[in-house]
Short mmCIF file of C-alpha atoms in Angstrom, two decimals:
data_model
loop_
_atom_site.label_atom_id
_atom_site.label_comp_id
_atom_site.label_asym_id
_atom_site.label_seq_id
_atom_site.Cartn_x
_atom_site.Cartn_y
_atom_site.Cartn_z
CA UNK A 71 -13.62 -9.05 41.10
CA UNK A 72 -14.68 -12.54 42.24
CA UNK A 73 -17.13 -10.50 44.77
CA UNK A 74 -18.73 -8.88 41.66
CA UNK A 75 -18.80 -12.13 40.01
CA UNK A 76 -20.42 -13.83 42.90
CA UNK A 77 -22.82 -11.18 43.47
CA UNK A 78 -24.04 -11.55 39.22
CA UNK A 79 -23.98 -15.57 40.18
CA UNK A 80 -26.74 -14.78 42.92
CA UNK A 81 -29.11 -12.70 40.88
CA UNK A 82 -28.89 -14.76 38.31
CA UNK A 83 -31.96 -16.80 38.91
CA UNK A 84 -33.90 -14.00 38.28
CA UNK A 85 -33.09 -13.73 34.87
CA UNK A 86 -33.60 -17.79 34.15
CA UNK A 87 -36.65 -19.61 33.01
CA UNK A 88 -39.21 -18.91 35.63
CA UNK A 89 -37.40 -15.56 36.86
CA UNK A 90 -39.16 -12.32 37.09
CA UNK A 91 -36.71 -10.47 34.47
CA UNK A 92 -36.53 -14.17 32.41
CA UNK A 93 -37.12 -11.73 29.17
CA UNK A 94 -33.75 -10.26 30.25
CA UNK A 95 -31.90 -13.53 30.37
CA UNK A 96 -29.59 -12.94 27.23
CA UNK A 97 -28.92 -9.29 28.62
CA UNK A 98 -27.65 -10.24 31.36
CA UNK A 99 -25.50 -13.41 29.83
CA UNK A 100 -23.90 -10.51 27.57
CA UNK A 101 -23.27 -8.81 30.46
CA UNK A 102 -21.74 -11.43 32.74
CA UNK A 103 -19.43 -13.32 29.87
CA UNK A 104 -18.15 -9.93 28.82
CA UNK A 105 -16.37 -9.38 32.17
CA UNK A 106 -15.90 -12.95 33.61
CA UNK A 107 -15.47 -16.44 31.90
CA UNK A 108 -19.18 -17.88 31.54
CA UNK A 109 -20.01 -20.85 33.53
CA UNK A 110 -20.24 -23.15 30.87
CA UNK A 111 -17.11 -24.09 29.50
CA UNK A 112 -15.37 -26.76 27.56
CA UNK A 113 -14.30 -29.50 29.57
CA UNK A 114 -10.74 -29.97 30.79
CA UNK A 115 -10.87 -33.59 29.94
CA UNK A 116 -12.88 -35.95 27.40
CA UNK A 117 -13.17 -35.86 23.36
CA UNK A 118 -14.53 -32.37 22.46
CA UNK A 119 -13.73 -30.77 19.02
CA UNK A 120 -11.49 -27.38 20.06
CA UNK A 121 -10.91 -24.27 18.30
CA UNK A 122 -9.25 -21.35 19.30
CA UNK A 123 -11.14 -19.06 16.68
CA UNK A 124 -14.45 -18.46 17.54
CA UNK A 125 -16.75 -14.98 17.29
CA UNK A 126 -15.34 -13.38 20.20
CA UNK A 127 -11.69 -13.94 19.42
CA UNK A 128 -12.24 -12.75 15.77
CA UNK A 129 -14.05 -9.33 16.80
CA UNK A 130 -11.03 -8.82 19.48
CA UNK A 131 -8.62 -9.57 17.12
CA UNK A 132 -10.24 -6.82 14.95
CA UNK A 133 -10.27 -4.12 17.86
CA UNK A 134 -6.64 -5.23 18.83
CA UNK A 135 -6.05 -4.44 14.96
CA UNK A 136 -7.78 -1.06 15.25
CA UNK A 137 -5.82 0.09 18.36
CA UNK A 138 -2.72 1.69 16.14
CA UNK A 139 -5.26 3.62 13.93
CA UNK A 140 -7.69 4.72 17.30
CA UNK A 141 -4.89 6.29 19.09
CA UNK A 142 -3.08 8.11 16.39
CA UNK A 143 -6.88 9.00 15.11
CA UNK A 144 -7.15 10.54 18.73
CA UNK A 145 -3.99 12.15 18.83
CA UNK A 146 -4.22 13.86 15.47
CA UNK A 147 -7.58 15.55 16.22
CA UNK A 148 -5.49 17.19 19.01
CA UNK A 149 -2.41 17.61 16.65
CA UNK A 150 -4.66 19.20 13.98
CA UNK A 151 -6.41 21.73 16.51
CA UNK A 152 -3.11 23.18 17.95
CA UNK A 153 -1.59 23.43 14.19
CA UNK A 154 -4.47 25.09 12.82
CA UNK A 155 -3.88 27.78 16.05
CA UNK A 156 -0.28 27.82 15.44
CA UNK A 157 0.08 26.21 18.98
CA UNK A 158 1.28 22.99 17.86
CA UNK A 159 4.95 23.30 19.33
CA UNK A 160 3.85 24.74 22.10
CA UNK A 161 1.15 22.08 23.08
CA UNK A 162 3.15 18.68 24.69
CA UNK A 163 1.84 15.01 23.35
CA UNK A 164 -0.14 15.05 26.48
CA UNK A 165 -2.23 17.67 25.79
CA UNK A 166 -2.33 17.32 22.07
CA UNK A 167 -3.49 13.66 23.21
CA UNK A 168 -6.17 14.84 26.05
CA UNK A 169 -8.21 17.53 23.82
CA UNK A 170 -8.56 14.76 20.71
CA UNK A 171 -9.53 12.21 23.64
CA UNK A 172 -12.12 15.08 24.72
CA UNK A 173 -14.04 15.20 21.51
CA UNK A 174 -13.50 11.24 20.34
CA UNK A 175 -14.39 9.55 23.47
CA UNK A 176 -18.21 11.16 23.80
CA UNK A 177 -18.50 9.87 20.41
CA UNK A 178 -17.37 6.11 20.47
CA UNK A 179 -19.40 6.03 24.29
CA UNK A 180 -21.97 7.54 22.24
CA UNK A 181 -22.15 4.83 19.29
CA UNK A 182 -21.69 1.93 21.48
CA UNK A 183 -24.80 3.03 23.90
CA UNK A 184 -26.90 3.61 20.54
CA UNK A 185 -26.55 0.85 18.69
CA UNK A 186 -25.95 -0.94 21.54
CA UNK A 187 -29.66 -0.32 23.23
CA UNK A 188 -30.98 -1.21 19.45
CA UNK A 189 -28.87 -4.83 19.83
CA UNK A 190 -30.14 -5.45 23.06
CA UNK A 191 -33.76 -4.87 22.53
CA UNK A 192 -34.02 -7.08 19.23
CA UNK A 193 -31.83 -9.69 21.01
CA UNK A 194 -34.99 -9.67 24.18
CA UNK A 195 -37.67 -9.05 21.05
CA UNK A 196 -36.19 -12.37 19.40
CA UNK A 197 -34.72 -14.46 22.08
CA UNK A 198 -31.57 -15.35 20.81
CA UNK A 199 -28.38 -14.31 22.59
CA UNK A 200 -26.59 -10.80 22.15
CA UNK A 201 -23.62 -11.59 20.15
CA UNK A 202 -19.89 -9.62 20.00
CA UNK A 203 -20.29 -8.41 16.25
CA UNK A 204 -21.38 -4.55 17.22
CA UNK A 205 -17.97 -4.90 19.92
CA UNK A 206 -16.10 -4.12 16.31
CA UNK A 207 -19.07 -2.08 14.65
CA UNK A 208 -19.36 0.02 17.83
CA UNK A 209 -15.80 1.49 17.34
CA UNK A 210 -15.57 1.63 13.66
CA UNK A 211 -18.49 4.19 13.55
CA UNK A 212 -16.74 7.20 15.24
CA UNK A 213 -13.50 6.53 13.63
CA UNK A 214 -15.50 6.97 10.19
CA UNK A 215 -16.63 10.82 10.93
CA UNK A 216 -15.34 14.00 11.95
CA UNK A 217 -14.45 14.29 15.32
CA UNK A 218 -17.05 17.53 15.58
CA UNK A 219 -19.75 15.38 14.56
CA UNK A 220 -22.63 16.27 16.84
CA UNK A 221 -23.53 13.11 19.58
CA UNK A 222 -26.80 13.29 18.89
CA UNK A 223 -26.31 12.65 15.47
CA UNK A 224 -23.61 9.62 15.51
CA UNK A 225 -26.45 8.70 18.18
CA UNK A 226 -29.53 8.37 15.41
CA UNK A 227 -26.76 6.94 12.96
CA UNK A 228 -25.20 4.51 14.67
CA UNK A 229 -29.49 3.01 15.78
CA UNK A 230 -30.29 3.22 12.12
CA UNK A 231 -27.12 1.42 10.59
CA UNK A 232 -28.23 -1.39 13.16
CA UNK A 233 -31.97 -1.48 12.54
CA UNK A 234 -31.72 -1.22 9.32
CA UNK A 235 -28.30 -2.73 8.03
CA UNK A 236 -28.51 -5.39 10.35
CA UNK A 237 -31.37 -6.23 12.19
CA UNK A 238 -34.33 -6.06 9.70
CA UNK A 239 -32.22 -8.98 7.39
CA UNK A 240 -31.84 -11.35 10.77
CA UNK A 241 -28.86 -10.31 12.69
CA UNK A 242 -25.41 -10.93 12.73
CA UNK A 243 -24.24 -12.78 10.33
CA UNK A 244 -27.36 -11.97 7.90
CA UNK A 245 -26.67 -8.25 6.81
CA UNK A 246 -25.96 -7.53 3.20
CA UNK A 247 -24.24 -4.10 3.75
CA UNK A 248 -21.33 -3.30 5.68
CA UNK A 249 -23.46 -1.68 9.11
CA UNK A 250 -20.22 0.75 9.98
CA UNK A 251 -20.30 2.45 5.98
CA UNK A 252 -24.26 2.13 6.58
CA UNK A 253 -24.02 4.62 9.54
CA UNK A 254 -21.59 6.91 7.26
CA UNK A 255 -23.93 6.75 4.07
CA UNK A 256 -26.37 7.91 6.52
CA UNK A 257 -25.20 10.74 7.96
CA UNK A 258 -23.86 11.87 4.68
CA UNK A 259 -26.86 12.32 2.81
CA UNK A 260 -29.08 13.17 5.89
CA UNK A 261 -26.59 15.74 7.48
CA UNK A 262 -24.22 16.66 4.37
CA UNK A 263 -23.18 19.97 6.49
CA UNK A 264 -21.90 17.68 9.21
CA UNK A 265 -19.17 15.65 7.07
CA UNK A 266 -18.56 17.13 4.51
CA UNK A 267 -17.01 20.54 3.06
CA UNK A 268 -14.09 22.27 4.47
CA UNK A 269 -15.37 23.36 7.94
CA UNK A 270 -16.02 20.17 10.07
CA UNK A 271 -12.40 18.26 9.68
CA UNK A 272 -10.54 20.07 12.47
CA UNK A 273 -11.80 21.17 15.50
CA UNK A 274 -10.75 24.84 15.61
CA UNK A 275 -12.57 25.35 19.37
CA UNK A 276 -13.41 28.51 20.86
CA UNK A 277 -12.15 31.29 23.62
CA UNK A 278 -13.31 32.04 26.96
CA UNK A 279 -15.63 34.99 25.03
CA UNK A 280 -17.13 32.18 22.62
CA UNK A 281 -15.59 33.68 19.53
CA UNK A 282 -13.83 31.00 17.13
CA UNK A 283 -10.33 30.68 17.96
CA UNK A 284 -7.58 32.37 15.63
CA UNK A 285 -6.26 30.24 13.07
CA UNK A 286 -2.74 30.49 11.28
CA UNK A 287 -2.14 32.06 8.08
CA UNK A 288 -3.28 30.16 5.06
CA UNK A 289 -5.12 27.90 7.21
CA UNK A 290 -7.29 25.58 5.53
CA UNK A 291 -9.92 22.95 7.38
CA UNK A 292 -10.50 21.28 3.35
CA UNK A 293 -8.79 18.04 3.06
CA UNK A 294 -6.70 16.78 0.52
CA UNK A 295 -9.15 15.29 -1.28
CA UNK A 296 -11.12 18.38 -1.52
CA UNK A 297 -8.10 20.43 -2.12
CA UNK A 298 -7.41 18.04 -5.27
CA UNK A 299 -11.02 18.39 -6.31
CA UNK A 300 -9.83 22.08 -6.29
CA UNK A 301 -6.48 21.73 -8.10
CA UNK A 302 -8.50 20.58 -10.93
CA UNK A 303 -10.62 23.64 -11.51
CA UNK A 304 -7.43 25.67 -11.77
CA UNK A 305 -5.38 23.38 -13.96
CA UNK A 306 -2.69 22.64 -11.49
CA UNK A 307 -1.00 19.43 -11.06
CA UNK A 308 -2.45 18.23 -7.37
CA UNK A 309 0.98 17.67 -5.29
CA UNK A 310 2.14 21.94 -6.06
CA UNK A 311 -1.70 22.71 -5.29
CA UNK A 312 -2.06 20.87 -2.23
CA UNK A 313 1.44 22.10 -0.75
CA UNK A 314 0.78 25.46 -1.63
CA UNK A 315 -2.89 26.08 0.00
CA UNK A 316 -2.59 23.57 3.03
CA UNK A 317 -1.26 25.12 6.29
CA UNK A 318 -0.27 21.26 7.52
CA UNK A 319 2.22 20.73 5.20
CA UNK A 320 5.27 22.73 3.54
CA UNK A 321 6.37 21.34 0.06
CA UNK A 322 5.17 18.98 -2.77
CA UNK A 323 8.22 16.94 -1.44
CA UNK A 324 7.27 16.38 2.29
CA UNK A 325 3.32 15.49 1.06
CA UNK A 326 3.61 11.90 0.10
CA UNK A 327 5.38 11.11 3.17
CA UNK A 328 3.18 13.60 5.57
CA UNK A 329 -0.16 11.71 4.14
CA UNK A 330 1.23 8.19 4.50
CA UNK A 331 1.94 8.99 8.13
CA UNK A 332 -1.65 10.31 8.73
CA UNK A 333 -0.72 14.00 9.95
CA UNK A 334 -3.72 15.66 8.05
CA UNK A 335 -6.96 16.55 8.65
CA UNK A 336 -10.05 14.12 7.88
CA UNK A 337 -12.15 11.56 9.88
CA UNK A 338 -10.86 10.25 13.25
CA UNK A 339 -9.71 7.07 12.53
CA UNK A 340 -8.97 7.53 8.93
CA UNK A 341 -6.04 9.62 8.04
CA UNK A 342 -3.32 7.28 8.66
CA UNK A 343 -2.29 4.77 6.14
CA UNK A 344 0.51 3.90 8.30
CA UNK A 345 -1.54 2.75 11.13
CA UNK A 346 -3.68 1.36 8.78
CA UNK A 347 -0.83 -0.88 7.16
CA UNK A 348 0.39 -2.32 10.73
CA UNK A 349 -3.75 -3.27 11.16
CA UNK A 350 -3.69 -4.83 7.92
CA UNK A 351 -0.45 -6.97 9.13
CA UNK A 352 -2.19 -7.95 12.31
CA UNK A 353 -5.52 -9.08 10.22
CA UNK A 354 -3.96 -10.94 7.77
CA UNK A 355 -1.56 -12.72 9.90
CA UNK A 356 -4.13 -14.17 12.04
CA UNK A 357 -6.10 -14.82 9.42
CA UNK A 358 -9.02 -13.10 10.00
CA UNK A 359 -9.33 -10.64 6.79
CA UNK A 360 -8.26 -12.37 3.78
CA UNK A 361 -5.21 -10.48 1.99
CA UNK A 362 -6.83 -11.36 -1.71
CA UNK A 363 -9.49 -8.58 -0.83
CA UNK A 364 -6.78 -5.94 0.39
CA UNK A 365 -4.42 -6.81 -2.42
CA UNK A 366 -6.48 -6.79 -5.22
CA UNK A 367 -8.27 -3.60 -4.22
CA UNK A 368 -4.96 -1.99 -3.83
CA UNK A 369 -4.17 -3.18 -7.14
CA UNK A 370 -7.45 -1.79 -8.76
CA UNK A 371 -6.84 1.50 -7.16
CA UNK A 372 -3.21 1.58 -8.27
CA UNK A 373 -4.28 0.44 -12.11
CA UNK A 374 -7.09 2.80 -12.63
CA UNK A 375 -4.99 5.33 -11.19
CA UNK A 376 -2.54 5.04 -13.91
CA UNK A 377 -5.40 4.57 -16.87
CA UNK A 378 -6.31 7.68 -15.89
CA UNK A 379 -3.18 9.26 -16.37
CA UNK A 380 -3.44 8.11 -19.70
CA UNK A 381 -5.96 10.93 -20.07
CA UNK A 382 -5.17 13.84 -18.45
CA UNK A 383 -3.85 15.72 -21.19
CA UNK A 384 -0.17 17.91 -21.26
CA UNK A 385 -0.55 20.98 -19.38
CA UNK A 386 2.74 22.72 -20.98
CA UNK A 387 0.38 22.30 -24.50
CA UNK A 388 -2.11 24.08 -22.56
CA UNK A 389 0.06 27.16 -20.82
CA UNK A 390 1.67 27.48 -24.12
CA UNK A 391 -1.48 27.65 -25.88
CA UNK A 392 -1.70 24.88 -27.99
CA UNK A 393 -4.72 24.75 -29.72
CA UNK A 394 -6.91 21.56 -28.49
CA UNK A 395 -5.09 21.34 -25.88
CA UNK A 396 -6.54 20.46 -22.40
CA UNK A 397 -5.10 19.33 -18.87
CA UNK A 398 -6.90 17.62 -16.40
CA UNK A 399 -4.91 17.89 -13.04
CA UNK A 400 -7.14 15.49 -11.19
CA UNK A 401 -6.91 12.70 -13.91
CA UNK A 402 -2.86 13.27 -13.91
CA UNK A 403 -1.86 12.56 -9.79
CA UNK A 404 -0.03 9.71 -9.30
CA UNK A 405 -2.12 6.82 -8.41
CA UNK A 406 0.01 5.95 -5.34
CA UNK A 407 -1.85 8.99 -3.47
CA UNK A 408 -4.86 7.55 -3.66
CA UNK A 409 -3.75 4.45 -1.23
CA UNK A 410 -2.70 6.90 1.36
CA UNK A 411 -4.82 10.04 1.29
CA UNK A 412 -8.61 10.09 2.30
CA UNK A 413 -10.07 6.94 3.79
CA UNK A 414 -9.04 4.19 1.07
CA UNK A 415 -6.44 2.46 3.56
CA UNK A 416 -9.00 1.90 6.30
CA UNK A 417 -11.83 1.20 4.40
CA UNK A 418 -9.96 -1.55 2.37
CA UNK A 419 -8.49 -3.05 5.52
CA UNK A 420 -11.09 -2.89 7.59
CA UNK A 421 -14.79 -2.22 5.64
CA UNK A 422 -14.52 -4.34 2.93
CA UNK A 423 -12.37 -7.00 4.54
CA UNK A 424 -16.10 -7.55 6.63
CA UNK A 425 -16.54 -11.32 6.41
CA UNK A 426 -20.24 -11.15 6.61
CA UNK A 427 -20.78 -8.33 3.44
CA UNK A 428 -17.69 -9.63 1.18
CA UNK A 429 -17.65 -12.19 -1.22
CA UNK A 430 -17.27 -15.58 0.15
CA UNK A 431 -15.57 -17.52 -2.95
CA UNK A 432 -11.96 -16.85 -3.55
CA UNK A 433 -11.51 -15.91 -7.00
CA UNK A 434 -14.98 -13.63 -6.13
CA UNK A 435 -12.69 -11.69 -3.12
CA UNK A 436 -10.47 -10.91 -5.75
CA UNK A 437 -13.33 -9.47 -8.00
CA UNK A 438 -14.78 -7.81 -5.47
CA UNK A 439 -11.41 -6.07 -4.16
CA UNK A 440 -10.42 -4.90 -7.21
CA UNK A 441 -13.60 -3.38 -8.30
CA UNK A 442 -13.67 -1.50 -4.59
CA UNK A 443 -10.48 -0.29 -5.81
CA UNK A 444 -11.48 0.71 -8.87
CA UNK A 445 -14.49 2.55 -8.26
CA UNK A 446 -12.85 4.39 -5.38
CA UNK A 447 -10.59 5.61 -8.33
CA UNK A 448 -13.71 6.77 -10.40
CA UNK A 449 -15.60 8.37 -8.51
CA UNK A 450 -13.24 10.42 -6.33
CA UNK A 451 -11.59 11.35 -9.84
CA UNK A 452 -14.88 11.58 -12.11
CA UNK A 453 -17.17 12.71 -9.91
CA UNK A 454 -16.71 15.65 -7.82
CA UNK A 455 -19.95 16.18 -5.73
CA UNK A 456 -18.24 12.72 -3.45
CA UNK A 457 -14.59 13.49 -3.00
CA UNK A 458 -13.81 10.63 -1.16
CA UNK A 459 -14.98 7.09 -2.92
CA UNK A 460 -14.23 4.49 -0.38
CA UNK A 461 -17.40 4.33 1.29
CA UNK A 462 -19.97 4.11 -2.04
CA UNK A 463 -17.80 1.93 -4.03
CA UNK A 464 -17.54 -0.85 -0.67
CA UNK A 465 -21.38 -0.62 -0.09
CA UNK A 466 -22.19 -0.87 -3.92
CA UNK A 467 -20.00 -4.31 -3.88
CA UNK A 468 -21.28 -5.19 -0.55
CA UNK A 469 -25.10 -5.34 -3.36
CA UNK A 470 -22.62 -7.43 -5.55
CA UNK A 471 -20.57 -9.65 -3.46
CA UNK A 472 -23.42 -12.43 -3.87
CA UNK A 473 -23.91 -11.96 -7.21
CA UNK A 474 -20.25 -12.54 -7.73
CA UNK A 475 -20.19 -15.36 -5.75
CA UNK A 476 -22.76 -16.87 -8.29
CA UNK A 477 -21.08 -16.09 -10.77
CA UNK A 478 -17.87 -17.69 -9.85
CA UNK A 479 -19.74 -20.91 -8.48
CA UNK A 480 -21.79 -21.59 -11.32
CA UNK A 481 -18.41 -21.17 -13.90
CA UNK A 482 -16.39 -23.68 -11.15
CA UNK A 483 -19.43 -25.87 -12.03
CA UNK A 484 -19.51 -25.68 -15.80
CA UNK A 485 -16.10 -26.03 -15.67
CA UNK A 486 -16.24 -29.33 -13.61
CA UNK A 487 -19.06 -30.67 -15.61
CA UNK A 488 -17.27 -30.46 -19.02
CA UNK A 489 -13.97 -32.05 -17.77
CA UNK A 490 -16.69 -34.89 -16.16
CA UNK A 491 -17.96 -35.33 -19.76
CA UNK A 492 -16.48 -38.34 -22.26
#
């Protein structure tokens, strides 16, 4: 390595003031302190202020808190494949590991070369060094999607979220919106057919002849978010609805615990609240997401879980023909599985923990985590063109976090002022 490094150190002068490729300087500074130390460093001796957290060190932290969710994400795109062919006891780890790492890897290369091109140029356009902040961005976008999401079209997402999320307010640092959920919002309403529905969650893959592969009986790509959406057209509570018409999972009783592990289908990175948790333990213990956001949302989605319960009628009145009477199966599942079904447990941890798009103030996090939580709740439940809620309800109080942050200032103020008054 120290040949490498000596062989950057001798074209570096190309790239410094004066150079040929001076423009090119800060590409090539990204480049050289992302594999070796830079040359300028802190002193060994003297007075100099240190601290061990600085950008880079928070965005690794982050990535060393995704690592439980990307390889279980990876693995259960595999998983999900050889269930849905009814090949899943015959398939080893290895090979349920090496087709998910087939379809996920193109994409996160993929997201990280688009976005990353976009970074680069505006970081040339502008002058101003290429920072670490799309390191974290660059991963969270394929773990947000379906793992058959077409390359070219995490490709035009992931360049949009960063021209237009991030670059066009300043940079790093500047963006209102959470650039990751930006990329998601994106490719949902510009290629609906592509992430959403009941066809694009596992990859069923296809023979030698090019026909589809066979699937097992009762199989089922919808997940359980959609099935729920389902349950509540037919009046039947969502638990013995789910269990009955999804091939991944045998009774109402194994479901809770079969979610909260992550072995269903949905986007790469999302399905386990498990892996989720452990990132959550690693974020908050070094401090770098602040637990008032993850509590309170978990909180809000818990509470308006159990308001809505309130509501959702009595379906024996309504199979025994009560007049009136009306049961709303959606409104009456237990709020608990909406913390560990769809992507609620890694948007909360991860999306709206983003220190740049949150609120900044304290008593705002909890606002703002608790009305993530709470809107999640509505409109999965209330509105059943967006099954899963996550991603509008973050980027909604992404628009609000500042105006929450006034709010909560300018009350701290009034408050001061009238215990300043005699």
């Amino acid at each position: 390595m120290k040949f490498l490094h000596d062989l950057l150190e001798k074209q570096k002068p190309l790239f410094e003031k004066g150079g040929k490729l001076e423009k090119l300087y800060y590409v090539f500074e990204a480049g050289e302190t992302f594999m070796f130390t830079p040359p300028e460093v802190t002193k060994a001796k003297g007075v100099q202020v240190r601290d061990a957290v600085d950008l880079k060190r928070v965005m690794m932290t982050v990535v060393i808190a995704l690592i439980p969710a990307i390889l279980f994400g990876i693995w259960n795109v595999g998983y999900q494949h050889f269930l849905a062919t009814n090949d899943a006891e015959v398939a080893s780890f290895g090979a349920q590991l090496i087709y998910g790492l087939k379809l996920a890897l193109p994409l996160i290369i993929v997201s990280y070369a688009a976005g990353g091109t976009i970074e680069a140029a505006f970081a040339v356009f502008r002058n101003h060094p290429i920072t670490e902040g799309f390191l974290v961005t660059g991963i969270l976008i394929p773990l947000v999607v379906p793992a058959s999401l077409p390359l070219w079209q995490i490709a035009l997402a992931s360049a949009f979220a960063v021209l237009i999320a991030k670059e066009v307010f300043g940079g790093v640092g500047m963006n209102i919106l959470n650039v990751a959920l930006t990329a998601r919002a994106f490719l949902y309403f510009a290629y609906p057919a592509q992430i959403s529905g009941d066809k694009v969650w596992i990859e069923i893959g296809e023979t030698a002849a090019g026909q589809a592969m066979a699937t097992v009986d009762g199989f089922t790509g919808a997940t359980f978010l959609g099935l729920a959406v389902e349950a509540q057209k037919v009046g039947q509570p969502v638990a013995d609805f789910v269990a009955q018409h999804a091939h991944w999972v045998q009774s109402p009783a194994e479901l809770a615990m079969t979610s909260f592990i992550g072995l269903i289908p949905g986007s790469i990175g999302e399905t386990s609240a498990l892996m989720c948790l452990i990132g959550a333990i690693v974020l908050i213990w070094t401090k770098v997401a602040d637990y008032r956001i993850i509590l309170s949302g978990v909180l809000g989605a818990l509470g308006m879980g159990v308001l809505l319960n309130v509501f959702a009628g009595d379906m024996q009145a309504v199979k025994d023909g009560v007049e009136g009477a009306k049961y709303f199966a959606y409104l009456d599942m237990p709020s608990y599985y909406h913390l560990i079904v769809g992507g609620f447990a890694f948007g909360i941890v991860f999306m709206a923990t983003d220190p740049v798009s949150a609120s900044q103030t304290n008593t705002g996090k909890w606002i703002y985590g608790a009305f993530i939580g709470i809107m999640t709740v509505i409109i999965r439940v209330l509105n059943p063109a967006y099954p899963e809620g996550i991603m509008l309800a973050i980027l909604l109080m992404n628009v609000m976090a500042p105006l929450i942050d006034n709010y909560v200032v300018n009350a701290n103020k009034k408050r001061r002022l009238k215990r300043a008054t005699v």
